Amino acid sequence: MSQDKKKTLSRLLTSSLLLHGLEAFAIPVKKSFDIDKIGTQESIFPFLAGAGPYFSYPENYGIPIEPPNKCELKQIQLIARHGERYPTTSKGAKLLSLWKSLQQYPKSFNGSLSFLNDYQFFIENEDVLEMETTIDNSVNAINPYTGEMDAKKHAREFLSLYEDLLDEKKEFAVFAASSERVHDTAQFFIDSLGSRYNVSLQTISEEPSSGANTLSAGYSCPAWDEDQYSNITEKYSTQYLIDIASRLNFENKGLNITANQANMLFTWCAYELNARGYSDMCNIFTREELIHYSYQDDLTSYYQDGPGYPLIRAVGSNLFNASVKLLQESEHLDQRVWLSFTHDTDILNYLTTVGLFDNGKKLDPSYVPFRDLIFHKSWIIPQGARVYTQKFQCENNTYVRYVVNDAVIPIESCSDGPGFSCEANNFYQYAEETMANMNFFQACNTSSVSNITDLTFYWDWKMTNYNATLLKE
């Protein structure tokens, strides 16, 4: 192993053991060579469609995420995705079916699939599907990429930057969508803040009947049709999947893997990383194939959940409008830190409305736009994604800016403040223009599922005490 790989491995394992505790030593490592593989596949995380472990936003101009010199933080908002997880029930069923099919192959595997000759599938039972990966359910005790570790590490990083905004004497709320894995992420985060703080975890319903009073507005949007632009997304060539299947079948006569099954191998790769810390399946792909897979996912998300679907800006406005209101009222609110946990699609909808990753150029299904592509879905919402809104004061003026996955992402039309921030009044004007003539409740036909027209949980949580039933989804 090279010295660089040894240093990476040492860093990952040290963090894992410190955050997970010595209990990690009680569970045996499955194979002696597991350790050598952990930390060697991080370069492919950005190509895994947001299904693999967390990574920092790659295009970072090096703008410090700390407040600029002589500036004081006034408010912090966080909208974060749940941590690394196992596949959903539907994808898990497809993976299990594929694994069973491979087990029936009567010969020894050759070529890039030869690792399957001595292999333990990473989904040990169906109970883990949909769930956060933890030290208890991970198939490798020294896996540094569990959702549990990610959330706890994130909390410690949060404290290093924003601890001064927390008041040890006052109760403050953390908000989580009612998915069990989202709730677990929020709880792991809270636990790692330590016992000094009086935290109330508010569980916000994802049911359509919640209407606008939700972190997951998409569930309350009957008008949303994810196939609206399938005529565009289906034009992207899947020849790369045919090539993968052909290569594997050539190496293993009689295997007969299909292009659809080849597509599932990317899913296998990503979720095994979450559960094991490495995946030999990831090594079967060329860089060209990873690029095609990643862009096809960008294209699909762009037209289903992002800027390519006009309705999405209305969906995201539900949360963006609440965020702007919190910023405007910051001087009058007891709470200066607003922490929310939800799903990837909710964050993508929100950022679509904010407009950080939309240059107005529609994604083209006929080629990969290497120079002009700013909508990298996996860069924006990997597992454990975190979007911070910072409001700080410098002398007599206040400013707003965004930090996405450890990188300052300026609003290009309003970034002349300290640290490429936007002066607060200009930001409010930007937000007003962005959401002009936009009404989530009307655009989504939400009245057909709910009569709740406003998002109120940030303001009425003490009186209401939100405690929605957890959903395993």
CSV table of C-alpha atoms in Angstrom, one decimal:
chain,number,residue,atom,x,y,z
A,1,MET,CA,0.0,0.0,0.0
A,2,SER,CA,1.3,3.5,-0.9
A,3,GLN,CA,2.1,6.0,1.9
A,4,ASP,CA,-0.8,8.3,0.7
A,5,LYS,CA,-3.2,5.4,0.9
A,6,LYS,CA,-1.9,4.5,4.4
A,7,LYS,CA,-2.4,8.0,5.6
A,8,THR,CA,-6.0,8.1,4.2
A,9,LEU,CA,-6.8,4.8,5.8
A,10,SER,CA,-5.3,5.9,9.1
A,11,ARG,CA,-7.4,9.1,9.1
A,12,LEU,CA,-10.6,7.2,8.2
A,13,LEU,CA,-10.1,4.5,10.8
A,14,THR,CA,-9.1,6.9,13.5
A,15,SER,CA,-12.2,9.0,12.9
A,16,SER,CA,-14.4,5.9,12.8
A,17,LEU,CA,-13.1,4.5,16.1
A,18,LEU,CA,-13.3,7.8,17.9
A,19,LEU,CA,-16.9,8.4,16.8
A,20,HIS,CA,-18.1,4.8,17.1
A,21,GLY,CA,-16.3,4.1,20.3
A,22,LEU,CA,-14.3,1.0,21.4
A,23,GLU,CA,-17.3,-1.2,20.8
A,24,ALA,CA,-16.0,-1.4,17.2
A,25,PHE,CA,-13.3,-3.8,18.4
A,26,ALA,CA,-16.0,-6.3,19.5
A,27,ILE,CA,-17.0,-7.2,16.0
A,28,PRO,CA,-14.6,-9.1,13.8
A,29,VAL,CA,-13.5,-7.9,10.4
A,30,LYS,CA,-14.9,-10.3,7.8
A,31,LYS,CA,-11.7,-10.6,5.8
A,32,SER,CA,-8.1,-9.7,6.4
A,33,PHE,CA,-7.8,-7.6,3.3
A,34,ASP,CA,-10.8,-5.4,4.1
A,35,ILE,CA,-8.6,-2.8,5.7
A,36,ASP,CA,-6.4,-2.3,2.7
A,37,LYS,CA,-9.3,-1.4,0.5
A,38,ILE,CA,-11.0,1.2,2.7
A,39,GLY,CA,-10.3,4.7,1.5
A,40,THR,CA,-9.2,3.7,-2.0
A,41,GLN,CA,-12.4,4.4,-3.9
A,42,GLU,CA,-13.2,8.0,-2.8
A,43,SER,CA,-12.4,9.3,-6.3
A,44,ILE,CA,-15.5,7.7,-7.7
A,45,PHE,CA,-18.0,9.0,-5.1
A,46,PRO,CA,-18.9,12.0,-7.3
A,47,PHE,CA,-20.1,9.7,-10.0
A,48,LEU,CA,-22.5,7.6,-8.0
A,49,ALA,CA,-25.7,9.6,-8.4
A,50,GLY,CA,-25.8,10.7,-4.8
A,51,ALA,CA,-26.3,7.1,-3.6
A,52,GLY,CA,-22.7,6.7,-2.2
A,53,PRO,CA,-21.0,8.2,0.8
A,54,TYR,CA,-20.7,11.9,1.5
A,55,PHE,CA,-18.0,14.0,-0.1
A,56,SER,CA,-17.3,17.7,-0.2
A,57,TYR,CA,-18.4,19.7,-3.2
A,58,PRO,CA,-15.5,19.3,-5.7
A,59,GLU,CA,-15.4,22.7,-7.4
A,60,ASN,CA,-14.3,24.7,-4.4
A,61,TYR,CA,-12.7,28.1,-5.0
A,62,GLY,CA,-11.2,28.0,-1.5
A,63,ILE,CA,-13.4,30.7,-0.1
A,64,PRO,CA,-13.3,30.2,3.7
A,65,ILE,CA,-16.6,28.9,5.2
A,66,GLU,CA,-15.9,30.8,8.4
A,67,PRO,CA,-17.4,34.3,8.7
A,68,PRO,CA,-15.2,36.9,7.0
A,69,ASN,CA,-12.8,38.9,9.2
A,70,LYS,CA,-14.5,41.3,11.7
A,71,CYS,CA,-17.9,39.9,10.9
A,72,GLU,CA,-20.3,38.3,13.5
A,73,LEU,CA,-22.7,35.5,12.8
A,74,LYS,CA,-26.3,36.4,13.4
A,75,GLN,CA,-28.1,33.2,12.3
A,76,ILE,CA,-27.4,29.8,10.8
A,77,GLN,CA,-29.8,27.6,9.0
A,78,LEU,CA,-29.1,24.0,8.0
A,79,ILE,CA,-31.0,21.8,5.6
A,80,ALA,CA,-29.4,18.4,5.6
A,81,ARG,CA,-30.0,15.0,4.0
A,82,HIS,CA,-30.1,11.8,6.0
A,83,GLY,CA,-26.9,10.0,6.2
A,84,GLU,CA,-25.6,7.0,4.2
A,85,ARG,CA,-28.1,4.2,4.0
A,86,TYR,CA,-29.1,0.8,2.6
A,87,PRO,CA,-31.1,0.8,-0.6
A,88,THR,CA,-34.8,1.3,-0.7
A,89,THR,CA,-37.1,-1.7,-0.6
A,90,SER,CA,-37.7,-1.6,-4.4
A,91,LYS,CA,-34.0,-1.3,-5.3
A,92,GLY,CA,-33.1,-3.8,-2.6
A,93,ALA,CA,-35.5,-6.3,-4.2
A,94,LYS,CA,-33.8,-5.8,-7.6
A,95,LEU,CA,-30.4,-6.2,-6.1
A,96,LEU,CA,-31.3,-9.3,-4.2
A,97,SER,CA,-32.8,-10.8,-7.4
A,98,LEU,CA,-29.6,-9.9,-9.3
A,99,TRP,CA,-27.5,-11.5,-6.6
A,100,LYS,CA,-29.5,-14.7,-6.7
A,101,SER,CA,-29.2,-14.8,-10.4
A,102,LEU,CA,-25.4,-14.5,-10.2
A,103,GLN,CA,-25.3,-17.2,-7.6
A,104,GLN,CA,-26.9,-19.6,-10.1
A,105,TYR,CA,-24.0,-19.2,-12.5
A,106,PRO,CA,-22.5,-22.7,-12.7
A,107,LYS,CA,-18.9,-21.8,-13.3
A,108,SER,CA,-16.2,-19.8,-11.6
A,109,PHE,CA,-16.3,-16.1,-12.4
A,110,ASN,CA,-13.5,-14.6,-14.5
A,111,GLY,CA,-12.2,-11.1,-15.1
A,112,SER,CA,-13.6,-8.2,-13.2
A,113,LEU,CA,-16.3,-10.4,-11.5
A,114,SER,CA,-13.8,-12.9,-10.2
A,115,PHE,CA,-14.2,-11.5,-6.7
A,116,LEU,CA,-17.6,-13.1,-6.6
A,117,ASN,CA,-16.0,-16.5,-6.2
A,118,ASP,CA,-15.4,-15.6,-2.6
A,119,TYR,CA,-18.0,-13.0,-1.7
A,120,GLN,CA,-20.5,-12.1,1.0
A,121,PHE,CA,-23.4,-10.1,-0.2
A,122,PHE,CA,-23.7,-6.8,1.7
A,123,ILE,CA,-27.5,-7.0,2.3
A,124,GLU,CA,-27.5,-9.7,5.0
A,125,ASN,CA,-31.3,-9.4,5.6
A,126,GLU,CA,-34.2,-7.4,4.2
A,127,ASP,CA,-34.8,-5.7,7.5
A,128,VAL,CA,-32.0,-3.2,6.8
A,129,LEU,CA,-33.6,-1.9,3.6
A,130,GLU,CA,-34.4,1.8,3.8
A,131,MET,CA,-32.4,2.1,7.0
A,132,GLU,CA,-29.4,4.3,7.9
A,133,THR,CA,-26.1,2.4,8.0
A,134,THR,CA,-24.8,2.2,11.5
A,135,ILE,CA,-22.1,0.3,13.4
A,136,ASP,CA,-24.7,-2.2,14.4
A,137,ASN,CA,-26.0,-3.0,11.0
A,138,SER,CA,-22.9,-2.5,8.9
A,139,VAL,CA,-21.3,-5.6,7.4
A,140,ASN,CA,-17.9,-4.3,8.3
A,141,ALA,CA,-17.1,-3.0,11.8
A,142,ILE,CA,-14.4,-0.6,10.6
A,143,ASN,CA,-16.6,0.9,7.8
A,144,PRO,CA,-15.9,4.7,8.1
A,145,TYR,CA,-18.8,5.7,5.8
A,146,THR,CA,-21.8,4.8,7.9
A,147,GLY,CA,-24.6,7.3,8.1
A,148,GLU,CA,-24.2,7.2,11.9
A,149,MET,CA,-20.6,8.3,11.7
A,150,ASP,CA,-21.3,10.9,9.1
A,151,ALA,CA,-24.0,12.5,11.2
A,152,LYS,CA,-21.8,12.5,14.4
A,153,LYS,CA,-18.8,13.9,12.5
A,154,HIS,CA,-21.0,16.5,11.0
A,155,ALA,CA,-22.2,17.6,14.4
A,156,ARG,CA,-18.6,18.0,15.7
A,157,GLU,CA,-17.8,20.1,12.6
A,158,PHE,CA,-20.9,22.2,13.2
A,159,LEU,CA,-19.8,22.9,16.8
A,160,SER,CA,-16.4,23.9,15.7
A,161,LEU,CA,-17.9,26.6,13.5
A,162,TYR,CA,-21.2,27.7,15.2
A,163,GLU,CA,-21.0,26.7,18.8
A,164,ASP,CA,-21.1,30.4,19.9
A,165,LEU,CA,-24.7,30.7,18.5
A,166,LEU,CA,-26.0,28.0,20.9
A,167,ASP,CA,-27.2,28.9,24.3
A,168,GLU,CA,-26.7,26.1,26.9
A,169,LYS,CA,-29.6,27.4,29.0
A,170,LYS,CA,-32.3,27.6,26.4
A,171,GLU,CA,-34.2,24.8,24.7
A,172,PHE,CA,-33.9,24.8,20.9
A,173,ALA,CA,-35.5,22.6,18.3
A,174,VAL,CA,-34.1,20.4,15.6
A,175,PHE,CA,-36.5,19.5,12.8
A,176,ALA,CA,-36.7,16.1,11.0
A,177,ALA,CA,-38.9,14.7,8.3
A,178,SER,CA,-40.8,11.6,9.6
A,179,SER,CA,-38.8,9.1,7.6
A,180,GLU,CA,-37.1,6.8,10.1
A,181,ARG,CA,-33.6,7.2,8.6
A,182,VAL,CA,-34.0,11.0,8.6
A,183,HIS,CA,-35.1,10.9,12.2
A,184,ASP,CA,-32.1,8.7,13.0
A,185,THR,CA,-29.7,11.0,11.3
A,186,ALA,CA,-31.0,14.0,13.3
A,187,GLN,CA,-30.8,12.0,16.6
A,188,PHE,CA,-27.2,10.9,15.8
A,189,PHE,CA,-26.4,14.6,15.2
A,190,ILE,CA,-28.0,15.7,18.4
A,191,ASP,CA,-26.2,13.0,20.4
A,192,SER,CA,-22.9,14.2,19.1
A,193,LEU,CA,-23.6,17.8,20.2
A,194,GLY,CA,-23.2,16.5,23.7
A,195,SER,CA,-25.3,16.8,26.9
A,196,ARG,CA,-24.8,20.5,27.4
A,197,TYR,CA,-27.7,21.5,25.2
A,198,ASN,CA,-31.4,21.2,25.7
A,199,VAL,CA,-32.5,20.0,22.3
A,200,SER,CA,-36.1,19.2,21.3
A,201,LEU,CA,-36.3,16.9,18.2
A,202,GLN,CA,-39.5,17.8,16.3
A,203,THR,CA,-40.7,15.1,13.8
A,204,ILE,CA,-42.5,16.8,10.9
A,205,SER,CA,-45.0,14.6,9.0
A,206,GLU,CA,-44.3,13.7,5.3
A,207,GLU,CA,-47.9,12.7,4.7
A,208,PRO,CA,-49.7,14.6,1.9
A,209,SER,CA,-52.3,15.8,4.4
A,210,SER,CA,-49.6,18.0,6.0
A,211,GLY,CA,-50.0,20.3,3.0
A,212,ALA,CA,-47.5,23.2,3.2
A,213,ASN,CA,-46.5,22.5,6.8
A,214,THR,CA,-43.8,20.1,5.9
A,215,LEU,CA,-40.1,19.7,5.0
A,216,SER,CA,-41.2,17.4,2.2
A,217,ALA,CA,-43.4,19.5,0.0
A,218,GLY,CA,-43.2,17.1,-2.9
A,219,TYR,CA,-45.4,14.6,-1.1
A,220,SER,CA,-48.1,17.3,-0.9
A,221,CYS,CA,-47.9,18.1,-4.7
A,222,PRO,CA,-50.4,16.0,-6.7
A,223,ALA,CA,-49.6,18.0,-9.8
A,224,TRP,CA,-46.0,16.7,-9.9
A,225,ASP,CA,-45.5,14.3,-12.7
A,226,GLU,CA,-42.0,13.0,-12.8
A,227,ASP,CA,-42.5,11.6,-16.3
A,228,GLN,CA,-43.4,15.0,-17.7
A,229,TYR,CA,-40.1,15.3,-19.6
A,230,SER,CA,-39.4,11.6,-20.1
A,231,ASN,CA,-39.4,12.3,-23.9
A,232,ILE,CA,-36.1,14.2,-23.2
A,233,THR,CA,-34.5,12.0,-20.6
A,234,GLU,CA,-35.1,8.8,-22.5
A,235,LYS,CA,-33.1,10.1,-25.5
A,236,TYR,CA,-29.8,9.6,-23.7
A,237,SER,CA,-27.8,6.7,-25.1
A,238,THR,CA,-27.5,3.6,-22.9
A,239,GLN,CA,-24.8,2.1,-25.1
A,240,TYR,CA,-22.5,2.3,-22.2
A,241,LEU,CA,-24.7,-0.2,-20.3
A,242,ILE,CA,-24.8,-2.5,-23.3
A,243,ASP,CA,-21.0,-2.3,-23.4
A,244,ILE,CA,-20.7,-3.3,-19.7
A,245,ALA,CA,-23.0,-6.2,-20.1
A,246,SER,CA,-21.2,-7.4,-23.2
A,247,ARG,CA,-17.8,-7.2,-21.5
A,248,LEU,CA,-18.9,-9.1,-18.5
A,249,ASN,CA,-20.6,-11.7,-20.6
A,250,PHE,CA,-17.5,-12.1,-22.8
A,251,GLU,CA,-15.4,-12.7,-19.7
A,252,ASN,CA,-18.0,-15.2,-18.3
A,253,LYS,CA,-19.5,-17.4,-21.1
A,254,GLY,CA,-23.2,-18.1,-20.5
A,255,LEU,CA,-23.7,-15.3,-17.9
A,256,ASN,CA,-26.2,-13.3,-20.0
A,257,ILE,CA,-26.3,-10.1,-17.9
A,258,THR,CA,-28.6,-7.6,-19.5
A,259,ALA,CA,-28.1,-3.8,-19.9
A,260,ASN,CA,-30.7,-3.2,-17.1
A,261,GLN,CA,-28.8,-5.5,-14.8
A,262,ALA,CA,-25.6,-3.7,-15.7
A,263,ASN,CA,-27.3,-0.5,-14.6
A,264,MET,CA,-28.1,-2.1,-11.2
A,265,LEU,CA,-24.4,-2.8,-10.7
A,266,PHE,CA,-23.8,0.9,-10.2
A,267,THR,CA,-26.4,0.9,-7.4
A,268,TRP,CA,-24.7,-2.2,-5.9
A,269,CYS,CA,-21.4,-0.4,-5.9
A,270,ALA,CA,-22.8,2.8,-4.2
A,271,TYR,CA,-24.8,1.1,-1.4
A,272,GLU,CA,-22.1,-1.5,-0.7
A,273,LEU,CA,-19.8,1.4,0.0
A,274,ASN,CA,-22.3,2.7,2.6
A,275,ALA,CA,-22.6,-0.7,4.2
A,276,ARG,CA,-19.0,-2.1,3.9
A,277,GLY,CA,-16.7,0.8,3.3
A,278,TYR,CA,-15.5,-0.5,0.0
A,279,SER,CA,-17.0,-2.4,-3.0
A,280,ASP,CA,-15.2,-4.6,-5.4
A,281,MET,CA,-18.2,-4.1,-7.7
A,282,CYS,CA,-17.1,-0.5,-8.2
A,283,ASN,CA,-13.9,-1.6,-9.8
A,284,ILE,CA,-15.7,-3.1,-12.9
A,285,PHE,CA,-16.4,0.3,-14.4
A,286,THR,CA,-14.2,2.4,-16.6
A,287,ARG,CA,-14.1,6.1,-16.0
A,288,GLU,CA,-16.0,6.7,-19.2
A,289,GLU,CA,-18.8,4.5,-18.0
A,290,LEU,CA,-18.9,6.3,-14.6
A,291,ILE,CA,-19.2,9.7,-16.5
A,292,HIS,CA,-22.1,8.4,-18.6
A,293,TYR,CA,-23.9,7.0,-15.6
A,294,SER,CA,-23.4,10.2,-13.6
A,295,TYR,CA,-24.6,12.5,-16.4
A,296,GLN,CA,-27.6,10.3,-17.2
A,297,ASP,CA,-28.6,10.7,-13.6
A,298,ASP,CA,-28.0,14.5,-13.7
A,299,LEU,CA,-30.2,14.6,-16.8
A,300,THR,CA,-33.0,12.7,-15.2
A,301,SER,CA,-32.9,14.7,-12.0
A,302,TYR,CA,-32.7,18.0,-13.8
A,303,TYR,CA,-36.0,17.3,-15.6
A,304,GLN,CA,-37.8,15.4,-12.8
A,305,ASP,CA,-36.7,17.3,-9.6
A,306,GLY,CA,-34.7,20.3,-10.7
A,307,PRO,CA,-34.5,23.4,-12.9
A,308,GLY,CA,-35.7,21.6,-16.1
A,309,TYR,CA,-39.2,21.2,-14.6
A,310,PRO,CA,-40.8,24.6,-14.0
A,311,LEU,CA,-43.2,23.2,-11.3
A,312,ILE,CA,-40.2,22.4,-9.1
A,313,ARG,CA,-39.5,26.0,-8.3
A,314,ALA,CA,-43.0,26.3,-6.8
A,315,VAL,CA,-42.4,23.1,-4.8
A,316,GLY,CA,-39.1,24.5,-3.5
A,317,SER,CA,-40.6,27.9,-2.7
A,318,ASN,CA,-42.4,26.4,0.3
A,319,LEU,CA,-39.2,25.9,2.2
A,320,PHE,CA,-37.3,28.9,0.6
A,321,ASN,CA,-40.0,31.3,1.7
A,322,ALA,CA,-39.8,30.0,5.3
A,323,SER,CA,-36.0,30.3,5.2
A,324,VAL,CA,-36.2,33.9,4.0
A,325,LYS,CA,-38.8,34.7,6.7
A,326,LEU,CA,-36.5,33.3,9.4
A,327,LEU,CA,-33.6,35.5,8.1
A,328,GLN,CA,-35.8,38.6,8.1
A,329,GLU,CA,-37.0,37.9,11.7
A,330,SER,CA,-33.6,36.9,13.1
A,331,GLU,CA,-33.3,39.9,15.4
A,332,HIS,CA,-36.6,39.0,17.1
A,333,LEU,CA,-36.3,35.2,17.4
A,334,ASP,CA,-34.9,33.4,20.5
A,335,GLN,CA,-33.4,30.7,18.4
A,336,ARG,CA,-30.4,31.6,16.2
A,337,VAL,CA,-29.7,28.1,14.9
A,338,TRP,CA,-32.3,26.3,12.7
A,339,LEU,CA,-31.4,22.8,11.9
A,340,SER,CA,-33.5,20.6,9.6
A,341,PHE,CA,-33.1,17.1,8.2
A,342,THR,CA,-35.0,15.7,5.3
A,343,HIS,CA,-34.5,13.9,1.9
A,344,ASP,CA,-32.4,14.6,-1.1
A,345,THR,CA,-35.3,15.5,-3.4
A,346,ASP,CA,-36.5,18.1,-0.9
A,347,ILE,CA,-33.1,19.8,-0.8
A,348,LEU,CA,-32.8,19.7,-4.6
A,349,ASN,CA,-36.3,21.3,-4.9
A,350,TYR,CA,-35.3,24.0,-2.4
A,351,LEU,CA,-32.0,24.8,-4.2
A,352,THR,CA,-33.7,24.9,-7.5
A,353,THR,CA,-35.8,27.7,-6.2
A,354,VAL,CA,-32.8,29.5,-4.7
A,355,GLY,CA,-31.1,29.2,-8.1
A,356,LEU,CA,-27.6,28.3,-7.1
A,357,PHE,CA,-27.2,25.6,-9.8
A,358,ASP,CA,-29.1,26.9,-12.7
A,359,ASN,CA,-27.3,28.9,-15.5
A,360,GLY,CA,-30.4,28.9,-17.7
A,361,LYS,CA,-28.9,26.3,-20.1
A,362,LYS,CA,-31.1,23.2,-20.5
A,363,LEU,CA,-29.3,19.9,-20.2
A,364,ASP,CA,-29.0,18.1,-23.5
A,365,PRO,CA,-29.6,14.4,-23.9
A,366,SER,CA,-27.4,14.1,-27.0
A,367,TYR,CA,-24.0,14.7,-25.3
A,368,VAL,CA,-22.2,15.4,-22.0
A,369,PRO,CA,-21.7,19.2,-21.6
A,370,PHE,CA,-18.4,19.1,-19.9
A,371,ARG,CA,-17.6,22.8,-19.9
A,372,ASP,CA,-21.1,24.2,-19.2
A,373,LEU,CA,-22.4,21.6,-16.7
A,374,ILE,CA,-23.1,23.1,-13.3
A,375,PHE,CA,-26.0,20.9,-12.3
A,376,HIS,CA,-24.1,17.9,-10.9
A,377,LYS,CA,-26.8,16.2,-8.9
A,378,SER,CA,-24.5,13.9,-6.9
A,379,TRP,CA,-22.3,16.9,-6.0
A,380,ILE,CA,-25.3,18.8,-4.6
A,381,ILE,CA,-27.1,16.0,-2.7
A,382,PRO,CA,-24.8,13.1,-1.8
A,383,GLN,CA,-25.8,11.0,1.2
A,384,GLY,CA,-25.4,13.4,4.2
A,385,ALA,CA,-25.6,16.5,2.1
A,386,ARG,CA,-25.7,19.8,4.1
A,387,VAL,CA,-26.8,23.2,2.9
A,388,TYR,CA,-26.0,26.1,5.3
A,389,THR,CA,-27.4,29.6,5.1
A,390,GLN,CA,-25.2,32.0,6.9
A,391,LYS,CA,-26.3,35.5,8.0
A,392,PHE,CA,-23.6,37.7,9.4
A,393,GLN,CA,-23.0,41.3,10.3
A,394,CYS,CA,-20.0,43.3,9.2
A,395,GLU,CA,-19.9,46.7,10.9
A,396,ASN,CA,-23.4,48.2,10.2
A,397,ASN,CA,-24.4,45.9,7.3
A,398,THR,CA,-25.7,42.3,7.3
A,399,TYR,CA,-25.1,39.7,4.6
A,400,VAL,CA,-26.3,36.3,3.5
A,401,ARG,CA,-24.5,33.5,1.7
A,402,TYR,CA,-24.7,29.7,1.2
A,403,VAL,CA,-22.3,26.9,2.0
A,404,VAL,CA,-23.1,23.6,0.2
A,405,ASN,CA,-21.2,20.5,1.2
A,406,ASP,CA,-18.3,22.5,2.7
A,407,ALA,CA,-18.0,24.9,-0.2
A,408,VAL,CA,-19.2,28.6,-0.4
A,409,ILE,CA,-21.5,28.8,-3.4
A,410,PRO,CA,-22.1,32.5,-4.2
A,411,ILE,CA,-25.3,33.9,-5.8
A,412,GLU,CA,-23.6,35.1,-8.9
A,413,SER,CA,-25.8,38.1,-9.4
A,414,CYS,CA,-25.4,39.1,-5.8
A,415,SER,CA,-22.0,38.3,-4.4
A,416,ASP,CA,-20.2,41.6,-3.9
A,417,GLY,CA,-20.3,41.4,-0.1
A,418,PRO,CA,-17.5,40.1,2.3
A,419,GLY,CA,-16.7,36.5,1.5
A,420,PHE,CA,-18.7,36.7,-1.8
A,421,SER,CA,-21.9,37.2,0.2
A,422,CYS,CA,-25.1,39.1,-0.7
A,423,GLU,CA,-26.1,42.2,1.2
A,424,ALA,CA,-29.2,41.3,3.2
A,425,ASN,CA,-31.6,43.8,1.6
A,426,ASN,CA,-30.4,42.9,-1.8
A,427,PHE,CA,-30.8,39.2,-0.9
A,428,TYR,CA,-34.4,39.8,0.2
A,429,GLN,CA,-35.1,41.6,-3.1
A,430,TYR,CA,-33.5,38.7,-5.0
A,431,ALA,CA,-35.7,36.2,-3.1
A,432,GLU,CA,-38.8,38.3,-3.8
A,433,GLU,CA,-38.1,38.4,-7.5
A,434,THR,CA,-37.2,34.7,-7.6
A,435,MET,CA,-40.6,33.8,-6.0
A,436,ALA,CA,-42.7,36.4,-7.7
A,437,ASN,CA,-46.1,35.1,-8.7
A,438,MET,CA,-45.2,31.7,-7.2
A,439,ASN,CA,-47.6,29.9,-4.9
A,440,PHE,CA,-46.8,26.3,-3.9
A,441,PHE,CA,-50.3,25.5,-2.7
A,442,GLN,CA,-52.0,26.6,-5.9
A,443,ALA,CA,-49.3,25.3,-8.4
A,444,CYS,CA,-49.3,21.9,-6.8
A,445,ASN,CA,-53.1,21.5,-6.5
A,446,THR,CA,-52.4,20.8,-2.8
A,447,SER,CA,-56.0,21.6,-1.9
A,448,SER,CA,-56.9,18.2,-3.2
A,449,VAL,CA,-55.0,16.5,-0.4
A,450,SER,CA,-54.8,19.2,2.4
A,451,ASN,CA,-56.2,22.5,3.6
A,452,ILE,CA,-53.0,23.5,5.3
A,453,THR,CA,-51.7,26.5,3.3
A,454,ASP,CA,-48.7,27.6,5.4
A,455,LEU,CA,-45.4,26.3,6.8
A,456,THR,CA,-45.6,27.1,10.5
A,457,PHE,CA,-43.5,24.5,12.4
A,458,TYR,CA,-40.5,26.7,12.8
A,459,TRP,CA,-42.6,29.2,14.7
A,460,ASP,CA,-45.2,27.1,16.6
A,461,TRP,CA,-43.2,24.0,17.6
A,462,LYS,CA,-43.2,24.8,21.3
A,463,MET,CA,-47.0,25.0,21.3
A,464,THR,CA,-47.6,22.1,18.9
A,465,ASN,CA,-44.8,19.6,19.8
A,466,TYR,CA,-44.5,17.8,16.4
A,467,ASN,CA,-44.3,14.1,16.9
A,468,ALA,CA,-45.3,12.4,13.6
A,469,THR,CA,-45.3,8.7,13.2
A,470,LEU,CA,-42.0,7.4,11.8
A,471,LEU,CA,-42.1,5.9,8.3
A,472,LYS,CA,-39.7,3.2,7.0
A,473,GLU,CA,-39.3,4.9,3.7
